[in-house]
Coordinates of C-alpha atoms in Angstrom, one line a residue:
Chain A
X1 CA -33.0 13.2 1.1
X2 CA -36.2 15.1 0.5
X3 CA -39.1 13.1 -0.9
X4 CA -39.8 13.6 -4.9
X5 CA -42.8 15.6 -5.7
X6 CA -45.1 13.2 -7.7
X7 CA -44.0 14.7 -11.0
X8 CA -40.4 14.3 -10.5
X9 CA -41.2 10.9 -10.1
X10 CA -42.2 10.6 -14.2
X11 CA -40.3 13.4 -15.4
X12 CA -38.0 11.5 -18.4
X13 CA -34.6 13.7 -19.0
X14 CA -35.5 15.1 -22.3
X15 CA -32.0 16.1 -23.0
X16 CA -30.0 12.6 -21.9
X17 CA -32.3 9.6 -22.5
X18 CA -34.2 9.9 -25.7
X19 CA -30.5 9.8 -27.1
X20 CA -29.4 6.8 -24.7
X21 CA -29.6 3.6 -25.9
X22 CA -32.6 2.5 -24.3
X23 CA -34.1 5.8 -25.4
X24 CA -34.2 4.1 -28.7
X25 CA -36.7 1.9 -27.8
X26 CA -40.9 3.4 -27.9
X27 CA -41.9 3.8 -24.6
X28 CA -44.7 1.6 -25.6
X29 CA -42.4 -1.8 -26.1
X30 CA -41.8 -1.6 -22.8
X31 CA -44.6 -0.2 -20.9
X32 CA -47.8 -1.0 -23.3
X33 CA -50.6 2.0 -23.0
X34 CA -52.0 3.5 -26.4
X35 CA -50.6 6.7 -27.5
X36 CA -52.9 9.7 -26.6
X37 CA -52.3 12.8 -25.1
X38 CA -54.9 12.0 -22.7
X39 CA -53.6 10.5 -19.6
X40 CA -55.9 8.0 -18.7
X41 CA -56.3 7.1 -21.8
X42 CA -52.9 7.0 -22.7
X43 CA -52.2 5.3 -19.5
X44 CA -54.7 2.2 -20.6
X45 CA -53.1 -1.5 -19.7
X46 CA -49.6 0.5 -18.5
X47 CA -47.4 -1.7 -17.2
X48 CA -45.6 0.2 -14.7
X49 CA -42.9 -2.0 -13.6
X50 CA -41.3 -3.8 -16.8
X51 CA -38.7 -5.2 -15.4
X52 CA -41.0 -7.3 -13.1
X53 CA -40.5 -9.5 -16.6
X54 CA -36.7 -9.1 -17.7
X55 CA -37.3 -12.3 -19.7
X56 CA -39.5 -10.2 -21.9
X57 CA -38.2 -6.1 -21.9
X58 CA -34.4 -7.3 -21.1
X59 CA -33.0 -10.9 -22.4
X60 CA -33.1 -9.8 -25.8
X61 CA -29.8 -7.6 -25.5
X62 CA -28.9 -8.8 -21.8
X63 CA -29.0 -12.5 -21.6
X64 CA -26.3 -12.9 -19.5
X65 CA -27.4 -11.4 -16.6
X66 CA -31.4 -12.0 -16.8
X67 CA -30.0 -15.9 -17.0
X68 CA -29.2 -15.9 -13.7
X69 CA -32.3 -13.9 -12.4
X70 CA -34.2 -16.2 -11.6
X71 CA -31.6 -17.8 -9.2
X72 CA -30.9 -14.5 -8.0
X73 CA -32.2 -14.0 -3.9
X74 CA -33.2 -10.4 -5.0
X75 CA -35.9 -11.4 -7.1
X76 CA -36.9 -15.2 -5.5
X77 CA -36.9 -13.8 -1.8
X78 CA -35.8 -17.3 -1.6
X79 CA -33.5 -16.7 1.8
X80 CA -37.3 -15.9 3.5
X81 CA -38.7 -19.3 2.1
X82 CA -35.7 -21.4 3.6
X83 CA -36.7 -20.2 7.0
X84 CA -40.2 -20.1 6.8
X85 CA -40.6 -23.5 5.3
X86 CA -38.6 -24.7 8.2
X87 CA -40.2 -22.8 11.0
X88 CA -43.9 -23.6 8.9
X89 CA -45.9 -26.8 7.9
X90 CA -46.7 -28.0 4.3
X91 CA -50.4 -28.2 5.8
X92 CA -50.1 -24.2 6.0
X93 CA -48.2 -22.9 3.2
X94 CA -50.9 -21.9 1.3
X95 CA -52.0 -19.3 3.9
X96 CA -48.2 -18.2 4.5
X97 CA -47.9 -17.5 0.9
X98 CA -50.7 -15.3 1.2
X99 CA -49.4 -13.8 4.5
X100 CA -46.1 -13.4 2.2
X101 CA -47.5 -12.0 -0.6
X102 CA -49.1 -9.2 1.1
X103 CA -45.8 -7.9 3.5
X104 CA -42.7 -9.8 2.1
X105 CA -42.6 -9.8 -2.0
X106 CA -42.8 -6.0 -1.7
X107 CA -39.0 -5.9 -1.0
X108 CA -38.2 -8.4 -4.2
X109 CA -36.2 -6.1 -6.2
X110 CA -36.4 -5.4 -9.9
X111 CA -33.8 -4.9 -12.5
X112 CA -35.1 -1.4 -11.9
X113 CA -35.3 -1.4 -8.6
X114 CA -31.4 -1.1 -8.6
X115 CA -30.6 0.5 -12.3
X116 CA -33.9 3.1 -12.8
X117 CA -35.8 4.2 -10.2
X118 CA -36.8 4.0 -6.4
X119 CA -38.1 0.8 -5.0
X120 CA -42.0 1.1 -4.2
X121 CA -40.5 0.7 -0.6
X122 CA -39.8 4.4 -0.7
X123 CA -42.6 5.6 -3.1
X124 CA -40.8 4.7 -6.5
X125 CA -39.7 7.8 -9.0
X126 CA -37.4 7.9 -11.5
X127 CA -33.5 8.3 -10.2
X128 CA -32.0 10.0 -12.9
X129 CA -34.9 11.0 -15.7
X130 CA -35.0 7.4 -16.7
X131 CA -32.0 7.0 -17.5
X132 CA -30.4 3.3 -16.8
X133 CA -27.8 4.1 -14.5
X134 CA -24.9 1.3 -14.5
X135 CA -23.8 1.9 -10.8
X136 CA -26.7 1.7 -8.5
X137 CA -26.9 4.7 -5.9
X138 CA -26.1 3.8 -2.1
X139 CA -28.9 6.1 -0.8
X140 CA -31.6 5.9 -3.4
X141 CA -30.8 2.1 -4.5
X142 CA -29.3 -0.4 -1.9
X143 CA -30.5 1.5 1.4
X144 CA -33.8 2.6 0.4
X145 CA -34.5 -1.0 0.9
X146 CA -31.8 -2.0 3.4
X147 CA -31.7 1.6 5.4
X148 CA -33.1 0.0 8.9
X149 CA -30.7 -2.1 10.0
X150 CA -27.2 -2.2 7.7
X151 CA -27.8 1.7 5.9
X152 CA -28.5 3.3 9.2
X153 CA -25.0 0.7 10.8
X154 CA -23.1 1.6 7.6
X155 CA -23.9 5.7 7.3
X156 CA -23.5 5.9 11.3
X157 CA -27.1 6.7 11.5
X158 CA -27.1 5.3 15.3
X159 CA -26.1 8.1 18.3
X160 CA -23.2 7.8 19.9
X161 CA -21.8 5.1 17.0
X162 CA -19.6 5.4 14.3
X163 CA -19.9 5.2 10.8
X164 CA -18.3 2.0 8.9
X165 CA -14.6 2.6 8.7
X166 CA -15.2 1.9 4.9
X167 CA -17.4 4.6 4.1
X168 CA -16.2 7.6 7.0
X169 CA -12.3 6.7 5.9
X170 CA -12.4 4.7 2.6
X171 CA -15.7 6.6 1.3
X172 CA -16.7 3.1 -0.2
X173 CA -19.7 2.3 -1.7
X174 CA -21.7 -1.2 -1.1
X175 CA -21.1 -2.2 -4.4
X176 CA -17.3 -1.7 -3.9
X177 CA -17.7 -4.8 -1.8
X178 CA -20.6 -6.3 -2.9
X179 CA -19.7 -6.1 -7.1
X180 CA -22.7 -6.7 -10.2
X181 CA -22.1 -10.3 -10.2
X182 CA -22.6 -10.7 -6.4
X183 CA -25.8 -8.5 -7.3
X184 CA -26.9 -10.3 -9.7
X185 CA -26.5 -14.2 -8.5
X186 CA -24.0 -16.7 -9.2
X187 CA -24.4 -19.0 -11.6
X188 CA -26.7 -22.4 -11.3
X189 CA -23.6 -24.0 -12.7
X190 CA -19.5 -23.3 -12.5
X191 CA -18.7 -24.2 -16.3
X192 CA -21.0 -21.0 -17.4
X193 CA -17.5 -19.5 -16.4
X194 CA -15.4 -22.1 -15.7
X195 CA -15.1 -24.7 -18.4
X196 CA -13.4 -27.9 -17.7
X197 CA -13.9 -31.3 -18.1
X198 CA -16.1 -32.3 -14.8
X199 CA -18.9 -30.2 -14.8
X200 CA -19.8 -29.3 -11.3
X201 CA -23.3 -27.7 -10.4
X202 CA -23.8 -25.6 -7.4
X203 CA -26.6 -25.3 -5.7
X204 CA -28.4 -21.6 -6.7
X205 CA -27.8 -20.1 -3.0
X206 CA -30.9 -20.3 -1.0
X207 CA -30.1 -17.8 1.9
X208 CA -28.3 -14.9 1.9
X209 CA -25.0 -16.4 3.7
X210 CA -25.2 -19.6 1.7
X211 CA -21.9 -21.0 -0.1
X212 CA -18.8 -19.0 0.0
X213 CA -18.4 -15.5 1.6
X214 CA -18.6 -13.1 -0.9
X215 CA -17.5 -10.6 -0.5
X216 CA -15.1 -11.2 2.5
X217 CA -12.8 -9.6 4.6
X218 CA -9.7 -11.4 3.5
X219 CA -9.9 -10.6 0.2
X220 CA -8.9 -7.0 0.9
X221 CA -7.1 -7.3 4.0
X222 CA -4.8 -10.3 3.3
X223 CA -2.3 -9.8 6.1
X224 CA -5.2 -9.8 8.5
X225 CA -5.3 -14.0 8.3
X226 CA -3.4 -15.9 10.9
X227 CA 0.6 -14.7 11.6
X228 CA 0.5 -12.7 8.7
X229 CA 0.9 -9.3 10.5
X230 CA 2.0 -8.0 13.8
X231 CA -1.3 -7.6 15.4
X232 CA -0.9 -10.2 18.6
X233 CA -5.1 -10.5 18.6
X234 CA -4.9 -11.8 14.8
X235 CA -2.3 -14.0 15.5
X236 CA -3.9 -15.2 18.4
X237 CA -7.3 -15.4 17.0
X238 CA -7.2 -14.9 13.6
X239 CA -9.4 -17.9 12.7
X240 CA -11.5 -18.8 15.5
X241 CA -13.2 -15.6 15.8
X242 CA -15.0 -13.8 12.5
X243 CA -13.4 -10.9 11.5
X244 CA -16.6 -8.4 13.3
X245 CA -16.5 -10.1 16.6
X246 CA -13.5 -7.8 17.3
X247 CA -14.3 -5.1 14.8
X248 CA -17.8 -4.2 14.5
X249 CA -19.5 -2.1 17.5
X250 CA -23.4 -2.7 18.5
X251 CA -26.3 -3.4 15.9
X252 CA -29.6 -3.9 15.7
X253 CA -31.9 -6.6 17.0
X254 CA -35.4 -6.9 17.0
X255 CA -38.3 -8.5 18.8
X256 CA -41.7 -10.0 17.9
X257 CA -42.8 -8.7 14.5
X258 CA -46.6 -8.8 13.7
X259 CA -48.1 -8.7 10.6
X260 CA -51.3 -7.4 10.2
X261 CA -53.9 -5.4 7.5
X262 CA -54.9 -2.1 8.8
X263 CA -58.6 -2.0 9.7
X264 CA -58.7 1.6 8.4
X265 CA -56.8 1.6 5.2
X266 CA -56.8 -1.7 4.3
X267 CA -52.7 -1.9 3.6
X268 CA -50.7 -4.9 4.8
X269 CA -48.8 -3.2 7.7
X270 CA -45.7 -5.1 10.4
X271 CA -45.2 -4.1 13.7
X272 CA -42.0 -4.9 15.8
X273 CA -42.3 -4.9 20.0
X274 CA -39.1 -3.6 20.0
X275 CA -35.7 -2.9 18.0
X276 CA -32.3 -2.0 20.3
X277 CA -28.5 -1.9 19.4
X278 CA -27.2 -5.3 21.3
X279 CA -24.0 -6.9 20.7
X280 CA -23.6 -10.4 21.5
X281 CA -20.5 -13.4 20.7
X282 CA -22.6 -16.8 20.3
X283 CA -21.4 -20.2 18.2
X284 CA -20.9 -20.4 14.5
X285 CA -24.7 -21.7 13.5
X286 CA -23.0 -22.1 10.0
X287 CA -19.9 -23.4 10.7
X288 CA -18.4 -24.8 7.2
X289 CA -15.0 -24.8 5.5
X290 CA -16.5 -21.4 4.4
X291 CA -17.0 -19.9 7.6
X292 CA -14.5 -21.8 9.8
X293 CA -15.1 -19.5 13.1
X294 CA -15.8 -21.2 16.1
X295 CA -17.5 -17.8 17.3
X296 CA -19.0 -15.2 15.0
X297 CA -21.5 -11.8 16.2
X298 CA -25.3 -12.8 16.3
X299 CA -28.6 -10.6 16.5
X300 CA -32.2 -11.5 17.5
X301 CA -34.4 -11.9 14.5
X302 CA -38.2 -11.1 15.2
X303 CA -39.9 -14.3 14.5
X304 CA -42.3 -15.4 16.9
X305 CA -44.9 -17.9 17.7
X306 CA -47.4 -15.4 16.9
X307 CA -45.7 -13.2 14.4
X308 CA -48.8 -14.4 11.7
X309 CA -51.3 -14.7 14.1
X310 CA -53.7 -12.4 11.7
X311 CA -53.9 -14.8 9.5
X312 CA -54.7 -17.8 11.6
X313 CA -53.5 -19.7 14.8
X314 CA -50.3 -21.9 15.4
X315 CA -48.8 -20.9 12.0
X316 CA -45.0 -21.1 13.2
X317 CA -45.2 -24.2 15.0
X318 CA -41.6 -25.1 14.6
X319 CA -40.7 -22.4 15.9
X320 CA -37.7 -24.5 17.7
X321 CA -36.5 -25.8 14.6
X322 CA -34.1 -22.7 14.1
X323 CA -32.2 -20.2 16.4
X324 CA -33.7 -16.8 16.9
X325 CA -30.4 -15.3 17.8
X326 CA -28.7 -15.9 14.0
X327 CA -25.5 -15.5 11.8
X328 CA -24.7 -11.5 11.4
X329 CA -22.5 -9.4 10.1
X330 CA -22.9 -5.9 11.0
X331 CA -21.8 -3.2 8.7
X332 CA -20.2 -0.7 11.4
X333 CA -16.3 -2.3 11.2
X334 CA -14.1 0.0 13.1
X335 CA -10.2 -0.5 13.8
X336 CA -11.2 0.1 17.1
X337 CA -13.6 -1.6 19.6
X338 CA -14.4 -1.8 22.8
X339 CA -14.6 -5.2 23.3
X340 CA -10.6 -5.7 21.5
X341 CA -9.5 -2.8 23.5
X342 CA -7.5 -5.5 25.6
X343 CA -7.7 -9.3 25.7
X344 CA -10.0 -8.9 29.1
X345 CA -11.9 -6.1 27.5
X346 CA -13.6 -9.8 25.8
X347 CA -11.9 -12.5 28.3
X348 CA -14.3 -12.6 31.1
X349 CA -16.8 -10.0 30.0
X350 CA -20.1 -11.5 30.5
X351 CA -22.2 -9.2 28.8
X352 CA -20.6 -9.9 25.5
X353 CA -22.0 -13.5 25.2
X354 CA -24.7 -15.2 24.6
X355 CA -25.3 -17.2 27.7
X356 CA -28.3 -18.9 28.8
X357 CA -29.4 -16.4 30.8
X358 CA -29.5 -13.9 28.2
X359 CA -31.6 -15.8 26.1
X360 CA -36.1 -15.4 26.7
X361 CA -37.0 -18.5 28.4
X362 CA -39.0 -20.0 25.7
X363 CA -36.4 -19.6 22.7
X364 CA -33.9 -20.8 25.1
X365 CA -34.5 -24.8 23.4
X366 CA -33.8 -23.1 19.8
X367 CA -31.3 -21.7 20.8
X368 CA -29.2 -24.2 22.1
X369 CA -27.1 -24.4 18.8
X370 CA -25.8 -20.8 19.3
X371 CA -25.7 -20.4 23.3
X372 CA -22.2 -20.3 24.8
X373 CA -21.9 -22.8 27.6
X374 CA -18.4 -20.9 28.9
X375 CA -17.0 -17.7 28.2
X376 CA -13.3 -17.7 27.8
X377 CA -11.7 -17.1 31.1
X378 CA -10.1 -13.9 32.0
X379 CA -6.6 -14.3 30.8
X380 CA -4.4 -14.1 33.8
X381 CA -6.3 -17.2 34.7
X382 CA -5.0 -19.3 31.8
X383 CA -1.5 -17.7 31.3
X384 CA -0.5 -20.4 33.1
X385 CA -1.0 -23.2 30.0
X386 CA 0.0 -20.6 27.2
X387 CA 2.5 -18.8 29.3
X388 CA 1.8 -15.4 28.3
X389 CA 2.5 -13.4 31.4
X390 CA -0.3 -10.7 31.7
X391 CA -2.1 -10.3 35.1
X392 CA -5.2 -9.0 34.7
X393 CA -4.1 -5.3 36.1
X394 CA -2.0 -4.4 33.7
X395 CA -3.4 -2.7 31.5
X396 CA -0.4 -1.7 29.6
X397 CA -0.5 -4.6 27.1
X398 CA -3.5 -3.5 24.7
X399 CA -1.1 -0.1 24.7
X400 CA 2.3 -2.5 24.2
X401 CA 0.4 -3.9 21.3
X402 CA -0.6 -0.6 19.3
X403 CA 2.9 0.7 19.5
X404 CA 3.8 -2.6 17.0
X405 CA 0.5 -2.2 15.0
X406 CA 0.5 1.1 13.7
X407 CA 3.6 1.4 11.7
X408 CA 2.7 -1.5 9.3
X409 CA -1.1 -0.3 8.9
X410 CA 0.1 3.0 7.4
X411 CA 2.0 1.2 4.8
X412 CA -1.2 -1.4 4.2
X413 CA -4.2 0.5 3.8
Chain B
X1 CA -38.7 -23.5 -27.7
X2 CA -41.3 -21.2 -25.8
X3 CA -39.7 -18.6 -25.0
X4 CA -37.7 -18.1 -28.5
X5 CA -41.7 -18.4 -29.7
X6 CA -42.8 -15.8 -27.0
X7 CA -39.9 -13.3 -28.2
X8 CA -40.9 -14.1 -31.6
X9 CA -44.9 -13.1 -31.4
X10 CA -44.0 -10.4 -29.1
X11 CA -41.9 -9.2 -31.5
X12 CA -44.7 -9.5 -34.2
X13 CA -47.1 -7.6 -31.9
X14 CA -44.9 -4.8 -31.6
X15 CA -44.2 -5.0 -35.5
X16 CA -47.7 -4.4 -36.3
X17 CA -48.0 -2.1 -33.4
X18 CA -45.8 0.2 -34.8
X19 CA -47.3 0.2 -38.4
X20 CA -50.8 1.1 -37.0
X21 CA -48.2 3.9 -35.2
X22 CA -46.9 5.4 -38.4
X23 CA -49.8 5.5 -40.2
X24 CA -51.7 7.2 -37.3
X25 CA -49.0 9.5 -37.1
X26 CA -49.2 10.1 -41.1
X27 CA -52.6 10.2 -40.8
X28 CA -52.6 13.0 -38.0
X29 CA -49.7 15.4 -40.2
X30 CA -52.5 15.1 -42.8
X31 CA -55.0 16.7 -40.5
X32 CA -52.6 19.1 -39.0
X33 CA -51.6 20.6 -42.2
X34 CA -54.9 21.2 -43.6
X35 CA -55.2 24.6 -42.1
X36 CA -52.5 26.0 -45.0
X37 CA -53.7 23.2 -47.8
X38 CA -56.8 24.9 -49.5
X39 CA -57.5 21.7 -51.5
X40 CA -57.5 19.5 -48.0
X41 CA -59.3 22.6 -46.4
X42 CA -61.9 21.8 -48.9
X43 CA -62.3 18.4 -47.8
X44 CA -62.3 19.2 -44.3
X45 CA -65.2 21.5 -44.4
X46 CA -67.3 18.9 -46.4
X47 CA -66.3 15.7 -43.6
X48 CA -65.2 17.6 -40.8
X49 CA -66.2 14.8 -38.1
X50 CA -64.0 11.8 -39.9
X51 CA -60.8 14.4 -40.6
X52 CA -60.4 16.2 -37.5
X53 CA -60.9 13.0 -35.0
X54 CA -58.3 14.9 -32.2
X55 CA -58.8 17.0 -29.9
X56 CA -56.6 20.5 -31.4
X57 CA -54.8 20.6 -28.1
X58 CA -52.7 17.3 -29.1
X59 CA -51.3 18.6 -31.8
X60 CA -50.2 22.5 -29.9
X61 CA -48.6 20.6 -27.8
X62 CA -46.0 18.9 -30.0
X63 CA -43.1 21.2 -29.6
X64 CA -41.5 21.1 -33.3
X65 CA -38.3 20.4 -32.6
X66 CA -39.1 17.2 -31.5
X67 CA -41.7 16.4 -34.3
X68 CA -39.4 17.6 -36.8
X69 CA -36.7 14.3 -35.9
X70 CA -38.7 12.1 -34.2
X71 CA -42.5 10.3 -34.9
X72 CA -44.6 12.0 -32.5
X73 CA -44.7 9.5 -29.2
X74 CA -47.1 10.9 -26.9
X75 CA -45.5 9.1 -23.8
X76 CA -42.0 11.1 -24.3
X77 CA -43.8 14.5 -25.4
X78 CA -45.8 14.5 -22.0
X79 CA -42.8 12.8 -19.4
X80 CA -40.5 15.3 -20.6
X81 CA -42.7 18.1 -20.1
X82 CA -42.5 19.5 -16.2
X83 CA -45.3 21.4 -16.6
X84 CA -47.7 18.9 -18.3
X85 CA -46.6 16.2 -15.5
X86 CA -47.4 18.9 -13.2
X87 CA -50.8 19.2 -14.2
X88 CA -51.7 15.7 -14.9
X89 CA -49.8 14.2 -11.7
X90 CA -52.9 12.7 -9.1
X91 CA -52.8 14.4 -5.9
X92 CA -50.5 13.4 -3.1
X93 CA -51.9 10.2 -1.4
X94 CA -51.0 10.8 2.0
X95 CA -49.9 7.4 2.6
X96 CA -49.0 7.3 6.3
X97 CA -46.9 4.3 7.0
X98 CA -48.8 2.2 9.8
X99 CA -45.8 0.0 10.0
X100 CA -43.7 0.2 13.6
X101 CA -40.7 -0.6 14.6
X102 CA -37.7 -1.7 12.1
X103 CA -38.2 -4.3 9.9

């Protein structure tokens, strides 16, 4: 998508929004300035980004959902403080915050951000001459901010990889899975929808894969759950594995992010050391009656001893006291993948799993939690105890097994 | 209750905000008028410092249409206006990203 020219940024749809709703409201309520046909003076005390405050431009008509803002991990960042706080000391959280504020609450995301224009990420402009859109926009909305690593995995951006099965066949949007309420935060407490006599209050979520999985596979693709269809590998694995270890391809992982300030322009800046598409099985970190798989997909986060070393030495000093190699779930599903091409294709494949030896010597202690100590055995070697009779040279079965597959996928989409 | 009191002076803020709008803008149809009234023109020529405060260009720019339904806002007039925005917009910062690597 071409960049907008600075004016398209401001230009207001004069047909469209001064007769929209919010239309009816003087710029000025919203954005302060004076009125003056001079710019600058006109421009006085602007505040650019209303929606920085929805308790003042928005909860007047939309109390519902600016209730839950501020519970809402778009607008507290709150997944980055769960880590850091755990990875960090109390002694130093004065100097992360500032480390924080300058490369980290850029990517908090206003009501805006999602409903009226460009996030800052990708220069701001208006999206659609200030009009407020109901359905954010894929491109301009949810991937200008997450385009590196699930936008580039979910619009096939990688060579040689596919685009997500839900977008190249179902032409599905990310907010066909992940709906305004998921967007906007659950509520603090389950009576503001479900009313009943014991009043139960959840926890406001304080990462991003905290409390149930929403949205989840399952919920679309019901037959997919243990015995439920014909597919021997769901039946086989259909609740020890997550869903992507057999059905998403490679993704991204990244090493040792640095933060700095340029010298020359004086903007925060990050550096990585490295980003590659890896694919690795490791142990469920989160394993709950949410998230029930013994195995799930993981990918290297960044983090390093180091990573803030601008700002001072021995800021990450638990730097144990998490995995590196964490909980992911790639947005490249395809029906088809290498490693659930046959039961071997993943039974005795080394390079699938995290093993010791593929973890850097000095994250191997946090990553302990994570590491698998065996990979499953190829399966002609344990036929013997579940008595399927496969030997390893015959190939034929992942081919046996597609014959019974396909007919009952056309009929369930 | 703060925030019902925040809403509440807010909304008195822009209350009065928008009475010192509309009288401005009476105030400025006064002064754009004057041209045709003879009896203002009059006026004008004796105190022609206090009635003409604006610069002329302000009030050329107001395409009628939109006067004729709406109070002039001077935000709208200008952010609908290609042209003006055009003009007005700073220069392109070329803001080279020094950041490497994803994030």
């Amino acid at each position: 998508m071409a960049p907008l020219e600075p004016w398209e940024k401001a230009l207001v749809n004069g047909e469209t929004y001064p007769d929209s709703v919010h239309g009816q409201i003087p710029c000025q309520n919203c954005h302060g300035g004076r009125q003056s046909a001079d710019k600058a003076e006109a421009h006085t005390d602007i505040i650019a980004r209303p929606s920085d405050d929805p308790e003042i431009y928005c909860q007047e008509c939309h109390p519902d959902v600016v209730a839950l803002n501020e519970n809402n991990l778009h607008d507290n960042l709150a997944g980055y403080w769960t880590i850091l706080d755990q990875r960090t000391v109390p002694e130093d959280h004065e100097t992360i915050a500032t480390m924080f504020g300058n490369h980290c609450s850029s990517c908090h995301a206003t009501c805006g951000d999602c409903h009226v224009s460009q996030p800052a990420l990708v220069g701001g402009g208006l999206i659609d001459g200030h009009m407020f859109n109901k359905t954010p926009s894929l491109t301009r909305n949810c991937t200008a901010c997450h385009g590196s690593r699930v936008g580039n995995e979910y619009l096939g951006k990688h060579e040689d990889l596919q685009a997500d099965v839900h977008f190249r066949q179902g032409r599905m949007a990310c907010i066909d899975c992940h709906t305004g309420h998921e967007m906007h935060g659950q509520p603090a407490a389950c009576e503001d929808c479900h009313t009943s006599p014991e009043t139960q209050m959840v926890e406001p979520a304080n990462h991003r894969y905290d409390g149930v999985q929403s949205p989840r596979c399952e919920s679309c693709h019901i037959t997919a759950t243990i015995g439920q269809d014909d597919i021997e590998m769901h039946q086989v694995h259909g609740a020890d594995l997550s869903c992507q270890v057999c059905h998403s391809v490679a993704y991204t992982s990244c090493d040792g992010c640095h933060v700095a300030i340029s010298e020359t322009t004086g903007n925060p800046f990050y550096a990585t050391d490295g980003s590659y598409l890896d694919f690795k099985i490791g142990l469920n970190p989160l394993k709950s009656f949410d998230r029930p798989y013994d195995y799930v997909t993981l990918r290297h986060v960044p983090i390093s001893s180091d990573s803030f070393a601008f700002y001072g030495d021995n800021l990450v000093p638990n730097l144990n006291a998490l995995p590196t190699w964490v909980y992911t779930t790639p947005h490249n599903i395809q029906r088809e993948t290498p490693q659930a091409a046959s039961c071997n294709a993943c039974h005795g494949n080394a390079d699938l799993f995290l093993t010791v030896d593929q973890v850097y010597p000095n994250e191997v202690e946090a990553n302990q939690p994570v590491i698998v100590p065996v990979i499953p055995a190829p399966i002609s070697e344990i036929t013997a105890t579940v008595g399927i009779t496969i030997t390893e040279g015959i190939s034929a079965t992942a081919g046996l097994t597609t014959t019974t597959i396909i007919s009952p996928t056309e009929q369930n989409p | 209750m703060k925030k019902a009191q925040r809403i509440q002076n807010i909304k008195t803020i822009l209350l009065s905000l928008m009475l010192v709008l509309a009288t401005a803008v009476l105030l400025s149809s006064c002064s754009s008028s004057a041209e045709t009234d003879s009896a203002v023109a009059l006026q004008t020529a004796l105190e022609p410092t206090a009635v003409i405060p604006t610069p002329t260009e302000e009030t050329a720019v107001a395409p009628t249409a939109v006067a004729a339904t709406l109070p002039t806002d001077e935000c709208l007039l200008c952010h609908i206006n290609k042209d003006e925005l055009i003009q007005t917009a700073d220069p392109v910062e070329e803001v080279v990203s020094e950041n490497e690597g994803e994030g």
